[in-house]
mmCIF file of C-alpha atoms in Angstrom:
data_model
loop_
_atom_site.group_PDB
_atom_site.id
_atom_site.type_symbol
_atom_site.label_atom_id
_atom_site.label_comp_id
_atom_site.label_asym_id
_atom_site.label_seq_id
_atom_site.Cartn_x
_atom_site.Cartn_y
_atom_site.Cartn_z
ATOM 1 C CA UNK A 1 -13.375 -70.986 -12.834
ATOM 2 C CA UNK A 2 -9.825 -69.658 -13.045
ATOM 3 C CA UNK A 3 -10.061 -68.334 -16.633
ATOM 4 C CA UNK A 4 -13.254 -66.506 -15.697
ATOM 5 C CA UNK A 5 -11.576 -64.940 -12.649
ATOM 6 C CA UNK A 6 -8.627 -63.910 -14.795
ATOM 7 C CA UNK A 7 -11.011 -62.341 -17.298
ATOM 8 C CA UNK A 8 -12.852 -60.382 -14.593
ATOM 9 C CA UNK A 9 -9.560 -59.233 -13.148
ATOM 10 C CA UNK A 10 -8.446 -58.064 -16.576
ATOM 11 C CA UNK A 11 -11.668 -56.060 -17.019
ATOM 12 C CA UNK A 12 -11.220 -54.495 -13.589
ATOM 13 C CA UNK A 13 -7.651 -53.456 -14.303
ATOM 14 C CA UNK A 14 -8.638 -52.178 -17.750
ATOM 15 C CA UNK A 15 -11.456 -50.074 -16.288
ATOM 16 C CA UNK A 16 -9.111 -48.620 -13.673
ATOM 17 C CA UNK A 17 -6.642 -47.729 -16.388
ATOM 18 C CA UNK A 18 -9.413 -46.062 -18.361
ATOM 19 C CA UNK A 19 -10.523 -44.078 -15.315
ATOM 20 C CA UNK A 20 -6.946 -43.027 -14.596
ATOM 21 C CA UNK A 21 -6.435 -41.973 -18.195
ATOM 22 C CA UNK A 22 -9.694 -39.987 -18.193
ATOM 23 C CA UNK A 23 -8.806 -38.263 -14.935
ATOM 24 C CA UNK A 24 -5.318 -37.544 -16.252
ATOM 25 C CA UNK A 25 -6.710 -36.093 -19.478
ATOM 26 C CA UNK A 26 -9.200 -33.943 -17.572
ATOM 27 C CA UNK A 27 -6.432 -32.740 -15.285
ATOM 28 C CA UNK A 28 -4.207 -31.869 -18.241
ATOM 29 C CA UNK A 29 -7.005 -29.839 -19.850
ATOM 30 C CA UNK A 30 -7.384 -27.506 -16.856
ATOM 31 C CA UNK A 31 -6.449 -23.885 -17.586
ATOM 32 C CA UNK A 32 -3.244 -22.753 -15.915
ATOM 33 C CA UNK A 33 -2.291 -19.579 -14.009
ATOM 34 C CA UNK A 34 -5.811 -18.146 -13.762
ATOM 35 C CA UNK A 35 -5.454 -14.665 -12.264
ATOM 36 C CA UNK A 36 -6.617 -11.050 -12.390
ATOM 37 C CA UNK A 37 -4.516 -8.224 -13.786
ATOM 38 C CA UNK A 38 -5.685 -4.717 -12.919
ATOM 39 C CA UNK A 39 -4.484 -1.310 -14.086
ATOM 40 C CA UNK A 40 -6.400 1.854 -13.169
ATOM 41 C CA UNK A 41 -9.380 -0.366 -12.222
ATOM 42 C CA UNK A 42 -9.472 -2.052 -15.622
ATOM 43 C CA UNK A 43 -9.813 -5.610 -14.308
ATOM 44 C CA UNK A 44 -8.930 -8.371 -16.765
ATOM 45 C CA UNK A 45 -8.998 -12.112 -16.042
ATOM 46 C CA UNK A 46 -6.074 -13.979 -17.652
ATOM 47 C CA UNK A 47 -5.176 -17.655 -17.998
ATOM 48 C CA UNK A 48 -3.020 -20.047 -19.983
ATOM 49 C CA UNK A 49 -3.973 -23.289 -21.782
ATOM 50 C CA UNK A 50 -3.813 -26.618 -19.978
ATOM 51 C CA UNK A 51 -0.717 -28.785 -20.259
ATOM 52 C CA UNK A 52 -2.271 -31.026 -22.917
ATOM 53 C CA UNK A 53 -2.930 -27.997 -25.123
ATOM 54 C CA UNK A 54 0.549 -26.549 -24.929
ATOM 55 C CA UNK A 55 2.129 -29.862 -25.919
ATOM 56 C CA UNK A 56 -0.194 -30.589 -28.871
ATOM 57 C CA UNK A 57 -0.896 -27.965 -31.544
ATOM 58 C CA UNK A 58 -3.791 -30.039 -32.899
ATOM 59 C CA UNK A 59 -5.849 -29.003 -29.875
ATOM 60 C CA UNK A 60 -5.934 -25.301 -30.690
ATOM 61 C CA UNK A 61 -8.879 -25.201 -33.128
ATOM 62 C CA UNK A 62 -11.216 -27.142 -30.859
ATOM 63 C CA UNK A 63 -10.567 -25.307 -27.595
ATOM 64 C CA UNK A 64 -13.147 -23.017 -26.003
ATOM 65 C CA UNK A 65 -13.248 -21.448 -22.557
ATOM 66 C CA UNK A 66 -16.053 -20.453 -20.220
ATOM 67 C CA UNK A 67 -15.742 -17.752 -17.526
ATOM 68 C CA UNK A 68 -17.747 -17.161 -14.365
ATOM 69 C CA UNK A 69 -17.369 -14.717 -11.487
ATOM 70 C CA UNK A 70 -18.884 -13.974 -8.099
ATOM 71 C CA UNK A 71 -18.603 -11.642 -5.121
ATOM 72 C CA UNK A 72 -16.993 -13.135 -2.024
ATOM 73 C CA UNK A 73 -19.657 -14.558 0.318
ATOM 74 C CA UNK A 74 -22.262 -15.191 -2.385
ATOM 75 C CA UNK A 75 -23.129 -18.783 -3.197
ATOM 76 C CA UNK A 76 -23.822 -18.795 -6.916
ATOM 77 C CA UNK A 77 -21.473 -18.141 -9.787
ATOM 78 C CA UNK A 78 -22.513 -15.827 -12.632
ATOM 79 C CA UNK A 79 -21.747 -16.530 -16.282
ATOM 80 C CA UNK A 80 -19.835 -13.875 -18.180
ATOM 81 C CA UNK A 81 -21.915 -14.090 -21.338
ATOM 82 C CA UNK A 82 -19.456 -12.845 -23.960
ATOM 83 C CA UNK A 83 -16.743 -15.090 -22.470
ATOM 84 C CA UNK A 84 -18.878 -18.215 -22.223
ATOM 85 C CA UNK A 85 -17.542 -19.714 -25.450
ATOM 86 C CA UNK A 86 -14.295 -17.875 -26.149
ATOM 87 C CA UNK A 87 -10.986 -18.942 -27.631
ATOM 88 C CA UNK A 88 -9.160 -15.972 -26.144
ATOM 89 C CA UNK A 89 -6.958 -16.293 -23.067
ATOM 90 C CA UNK A 90 -8.433 -13.304 -21.263
ATOM 91 C CA UNK A 91 -11.800 -11.842 -20.313
ATOM 92 C CA UNK A 92 -12.629 -8.245 -19.375
ATOM 93 C CA UNK A 93 -14.484 -8.221 -16.036
ATOM 94 C CA UNK A 94 -14.136 -4.482 -15.374
ATOM 95 C CA UNK A 95 -17.876 -3.785 -15.242
ATOM 96 C CA UNK A 96 -18.586 -6.882 -13.147
ATOM 97 C CA UNK A 97 -15.911 -5.925 -10.581
ATOM 98 C CA UNK A 98 -16.534 -2.179 -10.415
ATOM 99 C CA UNK A 99 -17.273 -2.041 -6.660
ATOM 100 C CA UNK A 100 -13.615 -1.551 -5.981
ATOM 101 C CA UNK A 101 -13.613 -2.397 -2.251
ATOM 102 C CA UNK A 102 -15.505 -5.675 -2.752
ATOM 103 C CA UNK A 103 -13.808 -9.070 -2.945
ATOM 104 C CA UNK A 104 -14.270 -11.097 -6.126
ATOM 105 C CA UNK A 105 -13.410 -14.478 -7.566
ATOM 106 C CA UNK A 106 -13.206 -15.541 -11.186
ATOM 107 C CA UNK A 107 -12.993 -19.030 -12.587
ATOM 108 C CA UNK A 108 -12.320 -20.639 -15.970
ATOM 109 C CA UNK A 109 -12.784 -24.063 -17.495
ATOM 110 C CA UNK A 110 -11.955 -25.477 -20.890
ATOM 111 C CA UNK A 111 -14.195 -27.280 -23.348
ATOM 112 C CA UNK A 112 -12.440 -29.448 -25.912
ATOM 113 C CA UNK A 113 -14.899 -31.178 -28.265
ATOM 114 C CA UNK A 114 -17.326 -31.738 -25.410
ATOM 115 C CA UNK A 115 -14.728 -32.747 -22.837
ATOM 116 C CA UNK A 116 -14.882 -30.312 -19.941
ATOM 117 C CA UNK A 117 -12.037 -29.597 -17.583
ATOM 118 C CA UNK A 118 -12.571 -28.777 -13.928
ATOM 119 C CA UNK A 119 -13.046 -25.131 -13.001
ATOM 120 C CA UNK A 120 -9.901 -23.271 -11.919
ATOM 121 C CA UNK A 121 -10.552 -20.459 -9.422
ATOM 122 C CA UNK A 122 -8.529 -17.304 -8.845
ATOM 123 C CA UNK A 123 -7.309 -16.062 -5.517
ATOM 124 C CA UNK A 124 -9.503 -13.453 -3.840
ATOM 125 C CA UNK A 125 -9.314 -10.203 -5.823
ATOM 126 C CA UNK A 126 -9.958 -6.756 -4.324
ATOM 127 C CA UNK A 127 -9.570 -4.021 -6.975
ATOM 128 C CA UNK A 128 -8.787 -1.291 -4.425
ATOM 129 C CA UNK A 129 -5.711 -3.161 -3.232
ATOM 130 C CA UNK A 130 -4.620 -4.924 -6.400
ATOM 131 C CA UNK A 131 -4.951 -2.300 -9.120
ATOM 132 C CA UNK A 132 -1.761 -0.701 -10.394
ATOM 133 C CA UNK A 133 -1.810 3.001 -11.114
ATOM 134 C CA UNK A 134 -0.240 4.245 -14.305
ATOM 135 C CA UNK A 135 1.907 7.337 -14.426
ATOM 136 C CA UNK A 136 0.164 10.677 -14.971
ATOM 137 C CA UNK A 137 -0.038 12.224 -18.401
ATOM 138 C CA UNK A 138 2.408 15.136 -18.489
ATOM 139 C CA UNK A 139 3.060 18.037 -20.829
ATOM 140 C CA UNK A 140 5.942 20.494 -20.365
ATOM 141 C CA UNK A 141 6.133 23.955 -21.967
ATOM 142 C CA UNK A 142 8.767 26.650 -21.620
ATOM 143 C CA UNK A 143 8.122 30.035 -20.042
ATOM 144 C CA UNK A 144 10.432 32.902 -19.069
ATOM 145 C CA UNK A 145 13.278 30.985 -17.432
ATOM 146 C CA UNK A 146 10.635 28.559 -16.200
ATOM 147 C CA UNK A 147 8.821 25.378 -17.119
ATOM 148 C CA UNK A 148 5.077 24.903 -16.961
ATOM 149 C CA UNK A 149 4.122 21.290 -16.167
ATOM 150 C CA UNK A 150 0.558 20.154 -16.943
ATOM 151 C CA UNK A 151 -0.556 16.913 -15.284
ATOM 152 C CA UNK A 152 -3.534 14.628 -15.743
ATOM 153 C CA UNK A 153 -4.397 11.293 -14.036
ATOM 154 C CA UNK A 154 -4.612 8.047 -16.034
ATOM 155 C CA UNK A 155 -7.978 7.158 -17.512
ATOM 156 C CA UNK A 156 -10.473 5.227 -15.432
ATOM 157 C CA UNK A 157 -12.978 2.813 -17.004
ATOM 158 C CA UNK A 158 -16.145 4.652 -18.003
ATOM 159 C CA UNK A 159 -18.241 2.621 -15.519
ATOM 160 C CA UNK A 160 -15.828 2.296 -12.607
ATOM 161 C CA UNK A 161 -15.459 2.909 -9.775
ATOM 162 C CA UNK A 162 -19.248 2.680 -9.643
ATOM 163 C CA UNK A 163 -19.580 3.602 -5.971
ATOM 164 C CA UNK A 164 -18.225 7.134 -6.269
ATOM 165 C CA UNK A 165 -18.138 9.833 -8.941
ATOM 166 C CA UNK A 166 -15.198 11.772 -7.468
ATOM 167 C CA UNK A 167 -12.011 12.242 -9.433
ATOM 168 C CA UNK A 168 -9.409 9.512 -9.190
ATOM 169 C CA UNK A 169 -7.059 11.783 -7.230
ATOM 170 C CA UNK A 170 -9.616 12.543 -4.516
ATOM 171 C CA UNK A 171 -11.124 9.088 -4.269
ATOM 172 C CA UNK A 172 -7.780 7.355 -4.113
ATOM 173 C CA UNK A 173 -6.092 10.200 -2.138
ATOM 174 C CA UNK A 174 -3.411 10.572 -4.784
ATOM 175 C CA UNK A 175 -0.776 13.284 -4.986
ATOM 176 C CA UNK A 176 1.305 14.365 -7.934
ATOM 177 C CA UNK A 177 5.065 14.413 -7.580
ATOM 178 C CA UNK A 178 7.277 16.326 -9.995
ATOM 179 C CA UNK A 179 11.049 15.832 -10.271
ATOM 180 C CA UNK A 180 13.561 17.895 -12.239
ATOM 181 C CA UNK A 181 17.163 17.236 -13.246
ATOM 182 C CA UNK A 182 19.667 19.804 -14.445
ATOM 183 C CA UNK A 183 21.497 17.695 -17.001
ATOM 184 C CA UNK A 184 24.707 19.673 -16.511
ATOM 185 C CA UNK A 185 24.801 18.712 -12.851
ATOM 186 C CA UNK A 186 23.042 15.347 -13.123
ATOM 187 C CA UNK A 187 21.279 15.746 -9.781
ATOM 188 C CA UNK A 188 17.546 15.120 -9.486
ATOM 189 C CA UNK A 189 15.332 16.923 -7.005
ATOM 190 C CA UNK A 190 11.641 16.856 -6.205
ATOM 191 C CA UNK A 191 10.151 20.290 -6.854
ATOM 192 C CA UNK A 192 6.471 19.596 -6.178
ATOM 193 C CA UNK A 193 4.159 17.274 -4.241
ATOM 194 C CA UNK A 194 0.438 17.996 -4.110
ATOM 195 C CA UNK A 195 -2.898 17.881 -5.897
ATOM 196 C CA UNK A 196 -2.537 20.750 -8.396
ATOM 197 C CA UNK A 197 -2.548 19.776 -12.050
ATOM 198 C CA UNK A 198 -0.549 22.812 -13.160
ATOM 199 C CA UNK A 199 2.928 23.277 -11.692
ATOM 200 C CA UNK A 200 5.354 26.075 -12.570
ATOM 201 C CA UNK A 201 9.076 25.529 -11.989
ATOM 202 C CA UNK A 202 10.750 28.945 -11.848
ATOM 203 C CA UNK A 203 14.227 30.532 -11.732
ATOM 204 C CA UNK A 204 15.890 28.062 -14.060
ATOM 205 C CA UNK A 205 19.354 28.786 -15.405
ATOM 206 C CA UNK A 206 19.385 29.926 -19.060
ATOM 207 C CA UNK A 207 21.115 27.780 -21.682
ATOM 208 C CA UNK A 208 20.834 24.699 -19.478
ATOM 209 C CA UNK A 209 18.823 21.557 -20.288
ATOM 210 C CA UNK A 210 16.331 20.389 -17.675
ATOM 211 C CA UNK A 211 14.475 17.068 -17.685
ATOM 212 C CA UNK A 212 11.173 16.583 -15.884
ATOM 213 C CA UNK A 213 9.403 13.387 -14.774
ATOM 214 C CA UNK A 214 6.310 12.868 -12.629
ATOM 215 C CA UNK A 215 4.527 10.151 -10.715
ATOM 216 C CA UNK A 216 1.373 9.607 -8.686
ATOM 217 C CA UNK A 217 1.789 8.881 -4.998
ATOM 218 C CA UNK A 218 -0.576 7.543 -2.338
ATOM 219 C CA UNK A 219 0.894 8.632 1.014
ATOM 220 C CA UNK A 220 -1.566 6.655 3.139
ATOM 221 C CA UNK A 221 -0.180 3.344 1.881
ATOM 222 C CA UNK A 222 3.179 4.458 0.464
ATOM 223 C CA UNK A 223 2.191 3.341 -3.030
ATOM 224 C CA UNK A 224 3.406 5.049 -6.164
ATOM 225 C CA UNK A 225 2.893 4.724 -9.875
ATOM 226 C CA UNK A 226 5.537 4.214 -12.470
ATOM 227 C CA UNK A 227 7.170 7.421 -13.574
ATOM 228 C CA UNK A 228 6.031 9.298 -16.632
ATOM 229 C CA UNK A 229 8.116 9.582 -19.752
ATOM 230 C CA UNK A 230 10.962 12.064 -19.289
ATOM 231 C CA UNK A 231 10.527 15.484 -20.948
ATOM 232 C CA UNK A 232 13.650 17.529 -21.565
ATOM 233 C CA UNK A 233 13.766 21.242 -22.451
ATOM 234 C CA UNK A 234 16.703 23.621 -23.006
ATOM 235 C CA UNK A 235 16.008 26.987 -21.369
ATOM 236 C CA UNK A 236 16.595 29.838 -23.813
#
């Protein structure tokens, strides 16, 4: 009887080892750092390969990812069709997340030659709060001892925000801020804050170089964009 018991014990231990190895492999296949990145309401889901994939280059050709999303509070997940069998490490969910005050989740899993990882879910994503606003587009032309600054907001996705057709400035309650520096003095000052897209800076000293930058500002929440590229002009 003893040999038989030893044999059964060996099978039991072997099966446990196999289960542990399978679970370990599945765990190592799970995508890493699954998260949304949002700029100007362009909402992109990003992730990184599982640990097994980063340590073995032979995996790369056989790896595919599937993406699903849902609105917070809804039970069922929805497949993102053109990201259901992708080898990329990102998926554009801008259209699917275009109600910018809603809460969303995304999730990703990996398929390696028929072996599926578990789904990895993002944190709750609310575009209104999470999107980052780019700097305004700015053009500077010289007048008579003055500079004319033309401003334009960053581009929104063509289908978002779906719930309102107002301009980005009005919907998001954004203001333009314009700053100027006399390069001889090296001191910057804010010369404008408001909603106008055309700003004239007058009474500038001739034969001096002035540099202008701008940003978008949301006073309600104290949020601001990055600054625009600096434009420098020598007043004639």
